[in-house]
Coordinates of C-alpha atoms and ligand atoms in Angstrom, one line a residue:
X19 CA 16.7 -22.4 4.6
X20 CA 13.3 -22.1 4.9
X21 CA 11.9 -23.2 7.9
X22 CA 8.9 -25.5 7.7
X23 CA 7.3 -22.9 10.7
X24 CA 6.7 -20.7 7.6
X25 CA 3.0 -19.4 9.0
X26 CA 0.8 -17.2 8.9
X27 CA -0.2 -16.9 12.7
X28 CA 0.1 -13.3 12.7
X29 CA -3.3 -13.1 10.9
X30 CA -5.2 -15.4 12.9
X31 CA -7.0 -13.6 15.5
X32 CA -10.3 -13.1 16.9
X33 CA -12.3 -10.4 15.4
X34 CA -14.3 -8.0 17.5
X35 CA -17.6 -6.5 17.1
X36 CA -18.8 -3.4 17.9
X37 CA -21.3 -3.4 21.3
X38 CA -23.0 -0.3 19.4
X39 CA -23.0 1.7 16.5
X40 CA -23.4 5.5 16.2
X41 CA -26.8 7.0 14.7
X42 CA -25.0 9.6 12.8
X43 CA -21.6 10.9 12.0
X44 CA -20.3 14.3 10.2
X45 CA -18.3 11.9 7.9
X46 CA -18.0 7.9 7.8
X47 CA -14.9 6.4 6.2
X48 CA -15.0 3.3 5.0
X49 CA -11.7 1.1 5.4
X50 CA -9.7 0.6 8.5
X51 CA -6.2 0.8 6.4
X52 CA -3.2 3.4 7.0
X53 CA -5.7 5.9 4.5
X54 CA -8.8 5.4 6.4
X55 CA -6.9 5.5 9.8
X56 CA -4.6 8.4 8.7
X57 CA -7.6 10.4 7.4
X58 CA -10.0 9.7 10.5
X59 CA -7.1 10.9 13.0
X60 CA -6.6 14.1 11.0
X61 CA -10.5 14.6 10.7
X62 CA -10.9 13.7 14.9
X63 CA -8.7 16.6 14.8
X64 CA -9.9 18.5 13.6
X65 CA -13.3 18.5 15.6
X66 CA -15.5 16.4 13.4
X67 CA -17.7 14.0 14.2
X68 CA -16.4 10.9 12.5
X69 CA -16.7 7.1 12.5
X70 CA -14.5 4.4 10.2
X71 CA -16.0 1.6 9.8
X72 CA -13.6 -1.7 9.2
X73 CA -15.0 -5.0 7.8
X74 CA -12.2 -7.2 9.4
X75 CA -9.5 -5.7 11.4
X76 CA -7.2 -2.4 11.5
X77 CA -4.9 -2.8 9.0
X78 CA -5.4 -6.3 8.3
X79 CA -5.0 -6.2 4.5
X80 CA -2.4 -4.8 2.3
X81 CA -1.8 -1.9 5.5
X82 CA -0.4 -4.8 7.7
X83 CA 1.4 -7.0 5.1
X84 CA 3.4 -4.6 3.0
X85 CA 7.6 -4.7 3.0
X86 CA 6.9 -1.1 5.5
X87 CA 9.1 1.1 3.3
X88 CA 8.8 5.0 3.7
X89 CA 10.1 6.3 0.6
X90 CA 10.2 9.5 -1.8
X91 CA 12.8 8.1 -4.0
X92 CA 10.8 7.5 -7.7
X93 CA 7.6 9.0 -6.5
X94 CA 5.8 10.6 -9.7
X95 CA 6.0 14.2 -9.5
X96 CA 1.9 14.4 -8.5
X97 CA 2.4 12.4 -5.4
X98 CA 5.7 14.5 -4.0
X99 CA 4.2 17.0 -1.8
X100 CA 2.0 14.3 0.0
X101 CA 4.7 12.3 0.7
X102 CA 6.8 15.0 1.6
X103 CA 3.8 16.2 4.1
X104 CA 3.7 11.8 5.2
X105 CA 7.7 12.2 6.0
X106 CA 7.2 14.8 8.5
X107 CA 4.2 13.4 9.5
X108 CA 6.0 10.2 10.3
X109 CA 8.6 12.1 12.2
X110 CA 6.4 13.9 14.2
X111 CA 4.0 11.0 15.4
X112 CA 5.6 9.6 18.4
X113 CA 6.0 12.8 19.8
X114 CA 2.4 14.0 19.3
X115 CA 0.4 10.7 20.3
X116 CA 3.1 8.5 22.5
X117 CA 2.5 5.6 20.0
X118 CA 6.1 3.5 18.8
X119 CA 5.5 3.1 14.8
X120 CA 9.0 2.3 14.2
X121 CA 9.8 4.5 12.4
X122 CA 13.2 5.6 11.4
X123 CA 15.1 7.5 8.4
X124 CA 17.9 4.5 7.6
X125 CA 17.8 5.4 3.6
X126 CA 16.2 3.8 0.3
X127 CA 19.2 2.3 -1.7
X128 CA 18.5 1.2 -5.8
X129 CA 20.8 -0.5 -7.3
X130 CA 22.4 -0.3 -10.5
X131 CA 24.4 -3.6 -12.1
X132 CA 25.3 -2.2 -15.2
X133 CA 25.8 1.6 -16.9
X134 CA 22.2 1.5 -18.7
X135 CA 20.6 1.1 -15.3
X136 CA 22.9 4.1 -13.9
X137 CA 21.7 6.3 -16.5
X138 CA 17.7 5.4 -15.4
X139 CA 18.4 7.4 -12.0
X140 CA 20.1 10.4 -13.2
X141 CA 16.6 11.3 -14.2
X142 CA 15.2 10.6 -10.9
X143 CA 17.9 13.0 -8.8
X144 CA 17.4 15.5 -11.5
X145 CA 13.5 15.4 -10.6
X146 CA 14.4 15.2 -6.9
X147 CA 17.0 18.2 -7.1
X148 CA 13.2 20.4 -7.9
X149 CA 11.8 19.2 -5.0
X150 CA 15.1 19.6 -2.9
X151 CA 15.0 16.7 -2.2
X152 CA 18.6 14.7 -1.0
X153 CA 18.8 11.9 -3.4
X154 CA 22.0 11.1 -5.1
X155 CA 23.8 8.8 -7.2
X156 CA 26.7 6.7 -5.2
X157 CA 29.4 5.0 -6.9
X158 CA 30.6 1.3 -6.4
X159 CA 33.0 1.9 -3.5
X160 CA 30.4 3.7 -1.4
X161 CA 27.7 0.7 -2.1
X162 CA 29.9 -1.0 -0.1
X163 CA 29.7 0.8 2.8
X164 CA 26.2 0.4 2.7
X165 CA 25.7 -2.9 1.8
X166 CA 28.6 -5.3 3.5
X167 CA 30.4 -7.9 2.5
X168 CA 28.2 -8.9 -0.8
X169 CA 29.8 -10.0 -3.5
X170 CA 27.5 -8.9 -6.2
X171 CA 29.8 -6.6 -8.1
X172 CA 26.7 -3.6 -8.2
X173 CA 28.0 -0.2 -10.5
X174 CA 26.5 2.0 -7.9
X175 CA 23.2 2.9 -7.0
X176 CA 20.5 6.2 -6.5
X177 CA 20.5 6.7 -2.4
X178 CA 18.0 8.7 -0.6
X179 CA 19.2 9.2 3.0
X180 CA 16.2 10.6 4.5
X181 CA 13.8 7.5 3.4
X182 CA 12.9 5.4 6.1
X183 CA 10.7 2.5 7.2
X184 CA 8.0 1.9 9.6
X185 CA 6.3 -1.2 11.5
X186 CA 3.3 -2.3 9.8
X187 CA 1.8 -4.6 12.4
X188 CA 2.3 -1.5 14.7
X189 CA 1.2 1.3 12.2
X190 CA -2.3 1.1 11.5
X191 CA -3.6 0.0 15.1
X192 CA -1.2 3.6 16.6
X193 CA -3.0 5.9 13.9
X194 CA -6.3 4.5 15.0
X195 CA -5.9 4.5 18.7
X196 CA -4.7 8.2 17.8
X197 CA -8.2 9.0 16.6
X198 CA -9.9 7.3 19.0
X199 CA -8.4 9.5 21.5
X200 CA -9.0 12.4 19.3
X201 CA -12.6 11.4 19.4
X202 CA -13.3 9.8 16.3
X203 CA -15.5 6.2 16.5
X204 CA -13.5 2.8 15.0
X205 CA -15.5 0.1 14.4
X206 CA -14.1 -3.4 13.9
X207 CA -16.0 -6.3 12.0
X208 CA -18.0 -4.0 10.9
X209 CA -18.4 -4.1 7.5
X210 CA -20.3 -1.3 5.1
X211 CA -23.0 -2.6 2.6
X212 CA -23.7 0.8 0.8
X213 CA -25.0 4.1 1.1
X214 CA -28.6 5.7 1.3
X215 CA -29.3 8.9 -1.1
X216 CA -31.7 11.7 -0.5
X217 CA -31.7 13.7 -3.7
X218 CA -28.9 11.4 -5.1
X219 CA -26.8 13.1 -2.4
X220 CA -25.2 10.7 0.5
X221 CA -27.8 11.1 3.1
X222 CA -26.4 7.3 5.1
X223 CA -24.0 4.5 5.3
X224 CA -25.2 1.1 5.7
X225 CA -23.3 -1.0 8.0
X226 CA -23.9 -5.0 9.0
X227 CA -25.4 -4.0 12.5
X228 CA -26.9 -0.8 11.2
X229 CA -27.4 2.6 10.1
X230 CA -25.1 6.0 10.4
X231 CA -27.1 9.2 9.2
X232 CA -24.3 11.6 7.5
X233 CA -24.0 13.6 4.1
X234 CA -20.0 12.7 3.6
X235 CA -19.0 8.9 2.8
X236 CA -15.7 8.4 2.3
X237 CA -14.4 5.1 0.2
X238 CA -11.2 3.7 1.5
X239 CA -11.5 0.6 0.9
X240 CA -8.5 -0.8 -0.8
X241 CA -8.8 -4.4 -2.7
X242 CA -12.6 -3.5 -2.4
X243 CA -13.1 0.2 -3.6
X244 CA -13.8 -1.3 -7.3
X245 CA -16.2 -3.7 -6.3
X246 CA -17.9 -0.9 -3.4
X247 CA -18.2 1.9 -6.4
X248 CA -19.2 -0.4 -8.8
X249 CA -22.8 -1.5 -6.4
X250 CA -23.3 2.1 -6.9
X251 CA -23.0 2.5 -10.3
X252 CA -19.2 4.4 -9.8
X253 CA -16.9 2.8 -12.2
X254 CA -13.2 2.4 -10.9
X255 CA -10.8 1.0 -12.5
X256 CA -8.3 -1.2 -10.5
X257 CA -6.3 -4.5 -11.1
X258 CA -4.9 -6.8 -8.2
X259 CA -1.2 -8.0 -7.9
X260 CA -0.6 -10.7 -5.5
X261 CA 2.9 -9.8 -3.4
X262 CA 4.9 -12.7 -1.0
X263 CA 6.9 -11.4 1.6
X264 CA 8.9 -13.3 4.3
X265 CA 11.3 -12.2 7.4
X266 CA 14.3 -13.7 8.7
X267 CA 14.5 -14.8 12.2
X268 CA 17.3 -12.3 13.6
X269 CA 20.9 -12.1 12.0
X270 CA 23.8 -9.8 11.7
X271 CA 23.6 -6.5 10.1
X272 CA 24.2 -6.4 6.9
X273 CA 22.3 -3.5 5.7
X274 CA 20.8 -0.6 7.9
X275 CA 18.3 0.7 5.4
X276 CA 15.9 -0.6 2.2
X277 CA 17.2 -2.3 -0.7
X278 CA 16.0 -2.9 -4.1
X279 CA 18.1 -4.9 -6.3
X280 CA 16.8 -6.1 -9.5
X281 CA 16.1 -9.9 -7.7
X282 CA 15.9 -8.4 -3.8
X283 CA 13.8 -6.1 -1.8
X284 CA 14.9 -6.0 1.6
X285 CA 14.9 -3.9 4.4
X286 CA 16.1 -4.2 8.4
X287 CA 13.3 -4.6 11.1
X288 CA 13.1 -3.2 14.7
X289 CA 13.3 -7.1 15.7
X290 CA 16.6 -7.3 14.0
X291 CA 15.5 -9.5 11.3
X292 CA 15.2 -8.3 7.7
X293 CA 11.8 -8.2 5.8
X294 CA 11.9 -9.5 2.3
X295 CA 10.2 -10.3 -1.2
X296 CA 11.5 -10.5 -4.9
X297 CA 12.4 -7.8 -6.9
X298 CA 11.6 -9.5 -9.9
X299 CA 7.6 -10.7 -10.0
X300 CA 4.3 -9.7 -10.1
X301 CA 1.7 -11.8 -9.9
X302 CA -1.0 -11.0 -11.4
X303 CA -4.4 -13.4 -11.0
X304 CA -6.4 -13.0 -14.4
X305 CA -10.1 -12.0 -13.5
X306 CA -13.3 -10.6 -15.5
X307 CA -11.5 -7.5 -14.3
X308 CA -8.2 -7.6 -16.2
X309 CA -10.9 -8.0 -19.3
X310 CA -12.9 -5.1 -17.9
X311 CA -10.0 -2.9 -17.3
X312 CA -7.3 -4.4 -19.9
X313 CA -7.1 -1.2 -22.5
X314 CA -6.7 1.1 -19.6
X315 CA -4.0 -0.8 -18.1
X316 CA -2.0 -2.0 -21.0
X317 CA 0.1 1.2 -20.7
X318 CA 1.3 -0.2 -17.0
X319 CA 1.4 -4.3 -18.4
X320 CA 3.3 -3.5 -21.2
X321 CA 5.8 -1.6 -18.6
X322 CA 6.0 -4.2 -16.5
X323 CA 6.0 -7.0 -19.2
X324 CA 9.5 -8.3 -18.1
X325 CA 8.6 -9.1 -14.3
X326 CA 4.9 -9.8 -15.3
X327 CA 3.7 -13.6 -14.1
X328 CA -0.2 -14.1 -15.2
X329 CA -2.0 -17.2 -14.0
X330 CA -5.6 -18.5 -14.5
X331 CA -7.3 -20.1 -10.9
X332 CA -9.9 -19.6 -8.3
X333 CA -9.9 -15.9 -8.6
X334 CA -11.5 -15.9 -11.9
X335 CA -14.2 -17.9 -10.6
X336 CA -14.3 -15.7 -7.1
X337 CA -15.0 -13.0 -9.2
X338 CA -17.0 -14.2 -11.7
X339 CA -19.4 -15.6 -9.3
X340 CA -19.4 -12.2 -7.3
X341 CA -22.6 -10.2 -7.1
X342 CA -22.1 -7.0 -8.3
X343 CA -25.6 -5.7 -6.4
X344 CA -27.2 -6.7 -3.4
X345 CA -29.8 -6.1 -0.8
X346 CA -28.7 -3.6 1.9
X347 CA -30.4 -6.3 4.2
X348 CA -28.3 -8.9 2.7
X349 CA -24.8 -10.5 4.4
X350 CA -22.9 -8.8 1.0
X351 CA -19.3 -9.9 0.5
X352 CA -17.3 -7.6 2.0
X353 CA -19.0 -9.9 5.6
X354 CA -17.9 -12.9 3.5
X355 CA -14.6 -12.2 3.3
X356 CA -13.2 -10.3 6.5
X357 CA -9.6 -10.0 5.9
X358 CA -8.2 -11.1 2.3
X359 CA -5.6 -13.4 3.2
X360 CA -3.9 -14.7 0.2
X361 CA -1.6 -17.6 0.0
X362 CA 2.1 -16.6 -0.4
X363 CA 3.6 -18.1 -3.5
X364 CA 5.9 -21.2 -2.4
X365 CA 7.9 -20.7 -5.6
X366 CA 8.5 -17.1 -5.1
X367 CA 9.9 -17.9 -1.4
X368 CA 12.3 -19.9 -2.8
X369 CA 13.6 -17.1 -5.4
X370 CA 14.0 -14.9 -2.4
X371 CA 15.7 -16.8 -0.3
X372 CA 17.9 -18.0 -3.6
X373 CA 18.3 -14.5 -4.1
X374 CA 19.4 -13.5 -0.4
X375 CA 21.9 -16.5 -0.4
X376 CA 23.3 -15.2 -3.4
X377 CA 23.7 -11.5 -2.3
X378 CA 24.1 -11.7 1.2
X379 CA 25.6 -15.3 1.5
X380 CA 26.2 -14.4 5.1
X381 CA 22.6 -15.0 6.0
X382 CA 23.1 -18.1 4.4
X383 CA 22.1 -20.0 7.4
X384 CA 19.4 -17.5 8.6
X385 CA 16.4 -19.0 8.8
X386 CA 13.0 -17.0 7.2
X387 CA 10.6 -17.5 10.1
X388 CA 7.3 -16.2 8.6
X389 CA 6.0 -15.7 5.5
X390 CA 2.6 -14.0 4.3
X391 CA 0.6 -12.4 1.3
X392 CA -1.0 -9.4 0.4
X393 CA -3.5 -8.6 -2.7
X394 CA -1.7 -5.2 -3.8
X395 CA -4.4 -3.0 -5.7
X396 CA -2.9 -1.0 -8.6
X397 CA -4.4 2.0 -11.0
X398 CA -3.7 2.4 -14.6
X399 CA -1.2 4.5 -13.7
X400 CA 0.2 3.5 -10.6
X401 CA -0.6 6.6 -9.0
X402 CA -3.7 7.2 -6.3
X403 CA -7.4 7.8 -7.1
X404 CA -8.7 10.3 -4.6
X405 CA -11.3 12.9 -4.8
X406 CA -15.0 13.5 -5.0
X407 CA -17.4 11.3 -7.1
X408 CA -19.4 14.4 -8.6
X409 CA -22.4 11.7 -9.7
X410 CA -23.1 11.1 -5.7
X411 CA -22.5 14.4 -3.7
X412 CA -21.3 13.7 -0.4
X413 CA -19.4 10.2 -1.8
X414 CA -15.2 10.3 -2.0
X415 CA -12.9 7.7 -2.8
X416 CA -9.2 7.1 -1.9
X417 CA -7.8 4.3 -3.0
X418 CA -5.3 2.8 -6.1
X419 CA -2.2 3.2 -3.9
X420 CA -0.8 1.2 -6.0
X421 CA 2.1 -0.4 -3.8
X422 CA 3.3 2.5 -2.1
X423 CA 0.7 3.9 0.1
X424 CA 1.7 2.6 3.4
X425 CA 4.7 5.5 3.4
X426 CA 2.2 7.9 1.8
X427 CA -0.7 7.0 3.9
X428 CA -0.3 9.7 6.6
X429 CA 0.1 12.4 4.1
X430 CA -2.7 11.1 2.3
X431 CA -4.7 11.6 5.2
X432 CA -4.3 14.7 6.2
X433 CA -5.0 16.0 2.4
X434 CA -8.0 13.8 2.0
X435 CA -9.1 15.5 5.8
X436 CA -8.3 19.0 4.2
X437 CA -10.4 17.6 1.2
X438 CA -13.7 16.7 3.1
X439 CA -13.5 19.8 5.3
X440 CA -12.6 22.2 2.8
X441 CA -9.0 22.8 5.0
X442 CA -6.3 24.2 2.8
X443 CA -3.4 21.4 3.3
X444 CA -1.3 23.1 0.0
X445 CA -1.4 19.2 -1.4
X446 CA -3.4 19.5 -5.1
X447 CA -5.6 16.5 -5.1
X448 CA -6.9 17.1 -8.3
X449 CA -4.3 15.6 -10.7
X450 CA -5.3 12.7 -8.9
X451 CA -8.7 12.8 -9.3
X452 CA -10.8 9.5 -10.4
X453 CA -11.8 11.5 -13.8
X454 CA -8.4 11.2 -15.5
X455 CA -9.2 8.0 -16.5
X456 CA -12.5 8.5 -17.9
X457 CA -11.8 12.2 -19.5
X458 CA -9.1 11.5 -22.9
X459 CA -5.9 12.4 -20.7
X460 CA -3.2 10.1 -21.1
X461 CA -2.4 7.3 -19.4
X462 CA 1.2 7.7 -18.4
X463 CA 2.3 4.9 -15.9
X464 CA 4.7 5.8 -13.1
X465 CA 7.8 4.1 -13.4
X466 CA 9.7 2.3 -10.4
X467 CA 12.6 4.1 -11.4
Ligands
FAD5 C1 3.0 -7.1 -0.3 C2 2.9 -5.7 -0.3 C3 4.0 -4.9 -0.1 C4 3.9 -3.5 -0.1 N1 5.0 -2.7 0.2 C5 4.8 -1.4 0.5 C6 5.9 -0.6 1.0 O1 7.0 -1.1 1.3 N2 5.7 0.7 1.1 C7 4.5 1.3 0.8 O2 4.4 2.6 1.0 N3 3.4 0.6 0.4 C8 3.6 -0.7 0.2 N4 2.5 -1.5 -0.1 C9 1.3 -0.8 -0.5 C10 0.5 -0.4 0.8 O3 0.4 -1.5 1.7 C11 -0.9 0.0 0.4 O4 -0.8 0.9 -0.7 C12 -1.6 0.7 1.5 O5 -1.6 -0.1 2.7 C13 -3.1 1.0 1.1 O6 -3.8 1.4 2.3 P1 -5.3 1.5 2.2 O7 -5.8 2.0 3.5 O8 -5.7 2.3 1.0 O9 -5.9 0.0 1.9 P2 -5.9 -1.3 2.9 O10 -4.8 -1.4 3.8 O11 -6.1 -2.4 1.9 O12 -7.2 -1.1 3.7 C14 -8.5 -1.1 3.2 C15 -9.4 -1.7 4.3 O13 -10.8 -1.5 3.9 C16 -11.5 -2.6 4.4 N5 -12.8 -2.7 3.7 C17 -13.0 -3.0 2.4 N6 -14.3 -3.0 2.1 C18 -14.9 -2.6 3.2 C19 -16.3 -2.4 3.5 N7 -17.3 -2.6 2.6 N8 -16.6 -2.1 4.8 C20 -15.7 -1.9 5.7 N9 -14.4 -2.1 5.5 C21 -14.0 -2.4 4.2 C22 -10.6 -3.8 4.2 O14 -10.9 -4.8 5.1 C23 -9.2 -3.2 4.5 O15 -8.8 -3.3 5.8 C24 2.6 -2.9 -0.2 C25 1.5 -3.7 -0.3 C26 1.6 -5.1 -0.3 C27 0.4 -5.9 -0.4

């Protein structure tokens, strides 16, 4: 059933300005997501003098909307360490700030229905036995012990027991009260139009109500870090992926960790419902940037052909009709849009709640109680862009997360802090540099195992 209560409340609320801005700042980051948050905490730490600067509110994009999955299990081999540095960092955060995340290690569970898909994860655990990391294949009997009472007849599945989950509606506003009390500045509706250069170095950012002198900008800006770069001449190269998700009202517990089946993603929630999307599409909106961008991404379409759903609407026009410059005295749209709240799919929600009734029939009569959307932003090869923009010295991007920064997010911090302060973290950023794109390396998408 899905109940016709199927809002979107949780996004509606009041937005609140700044009553000041500071004059200057040792670094400003740009984005109030779990990578602008994460990084500003770890630079507050650190002693520096930063402020983030958030057009709409913490975490109110793809930061507060995603399925809130911790996992290593299928990371490409660049991205290990920092998400192996996000685990313990996750662990650890309660204890250090006294803020409830909700997180817990409850295990990432893929499953297999036939041999062929078996035989895709032994290559995972092979990759994870380098890293030491505890993933393992399971057989069919011990799927049901994890997952009770389905009849889907699964052939086993790749477990990782020390995956977890987290809140996101409670994430991203804990890591930025953390840095608040660390000392770091977050503004709210607060929106960045671009940056001054003395000497083509970063010498300010340029918010709505003003001006913050520093020589270190930092882009985390998510959806918007193409269409940010790009006003300053900075080519990045990201497509956007529209992703429905719903909870249940509460129910009985039929799964204690995450689950990805080839029709389900599901995973348990502190309030004792289950979060939920479909394993099975991507939506992908056509714009001038699937044009733009289509030779560099056709490695990742052409993986993703099968679950690939394109569709022609509004967003072509949006972005057609988008400036690509503007006045620095100018409302610009990053003010015009202050939280990109996309419509979930009504078509989708049916496929997942056909898809629970048909795995978990015993939620059957469990109603899903809220459903939302979030605009997912994607590189060419799935895998983060982070790392200095040589043609604009002071100027850094993070972004590209690609569907799977919320778990990486701390870790990503804390390297892009190390990063901008020239602190050793042991995380190489440079396979992930911006440059790969642009410089004749391949283009090798990372596979969802
Ligand atoms: C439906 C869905 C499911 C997902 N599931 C998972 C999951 O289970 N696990 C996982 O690890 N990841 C998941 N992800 C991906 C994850 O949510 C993202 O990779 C991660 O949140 C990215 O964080 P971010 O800080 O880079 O970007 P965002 O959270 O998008 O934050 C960017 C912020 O920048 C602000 N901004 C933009 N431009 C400006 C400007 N000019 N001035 C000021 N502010 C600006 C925006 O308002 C926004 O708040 C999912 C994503 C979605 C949408």
């Amino acid at each position: 059933m899905i109940s016709s209560n199927t809002v979107s409340s949780t996004w509606d609320r009041p937005f609140e300005q700044p009553e000041s801005i500071p004059n200057e700042a040792d670094v400003v980051v740009i984005g109030g997501g779990i990578v602008g948050v994460s990084t500003a905490w770890f630079l507050a730490k650190q002693g520096v003098r930063v402020v983030l600067c958030e057009k709409g509110h913490i975490a109110g994009e793809q930061s507060g909307r995603n399925w809130g999955w911790v996992r290593i299990q299928g990371r490409d081999t660049r991205e290990i360490p920092m998400m192996q540095e996000a685990l313990r960092i996750w662990d650890g955060f309660e204890e250090e700030t006294g803020e409830d995340v909700g997180f817990v290690r409850r295990g990432c569970l893929f499953t297999a229905r036939n041999d062929k898909e078996m035989r895709r994860f032994e290559e995972w655990v092979r990759i994870a036995g380098e890293y030491e990391i505890e993933s393992r294949l399971i057989d069919r009997d011990e799927m049901r012990k994890h997952v009770r009472n389905s009849p889907i007849e699964w052939v086993g599945g790749v477990l990782t027991q020390s995956d977890g989950r987290a809140e996101p509606h409670k994430a991203g506003p804990a890591f930025a009260r953390a840095a608040e009390r660390a000392g770091a500045s977050i503004l709210t509706s607060c929106a960045v139009r671009g940056l001054e250069t003395s000497g083509g170095s970063v010498s300010a950012v340029v918010t709505e109500h003003g001006v913050i002198k520093t020589s270190v900008a930092l882009c985390a800006a998510g959806a918007w870090s193409s269409l940010f770069c790009r006003s300053l001449g900075v080519a990045v190269p990201q497509l956007k992926v529209r992703g429905t998700v719903a909870r249940t009202a509460p129910c009985d517990d039929v799964l204690d960790g995450n689950l990805f089946d080839e029709s389900l993603g599901i995973r348990r929630r502190e309030d004792g419902g289950y979060t939920v999307a479909h394993g099975a599409i991507l939506q992908h909106p056509i714009t001038p940037a699937t044009f733009r961008w289509s030779l560099k991404f056709m490695p990742a379409l052409l993986q993703e052909l099968k679950i690939l759903r394109v569709s022609f609407g509004k967003e072509f026009f949006e972005e057609l009709n988008m400036p690509r410059h503007w006045s620095l005295d100018d409302v610009t749209p990053f003010e015009k849009t202050r939280v990109l709240d996309p419509e979930p799919s009504q078509k989708v929600l049916r496929g997942i709640r056909r898809n629970i009734d048909k795995i978990f029939p015993q939620l059957g009569d469990t109603p899903i109680v809220e459903s939302w959307a979030g605009m997912v932003e994607t590189s060419p090869d799935v895998v983060p862009m982070i790392g200095a923009i040589d043609d604009i010295p002071g100027f850094h991007i993070a972004t590209g997360f690609s569907g799977h920064g919320f778990g990486l997010g701390p870790g990503a911090g804390k390297a892009i802090a190390g990063m901008l302060t020239g602190v050793d973290t042991g995380i190489d950023l440079d396979p992930l540099r911006l440059s790969r794109f642009f410089d004749g390396s391949p283009i090798r998408p990372q596979s969802t195992i």
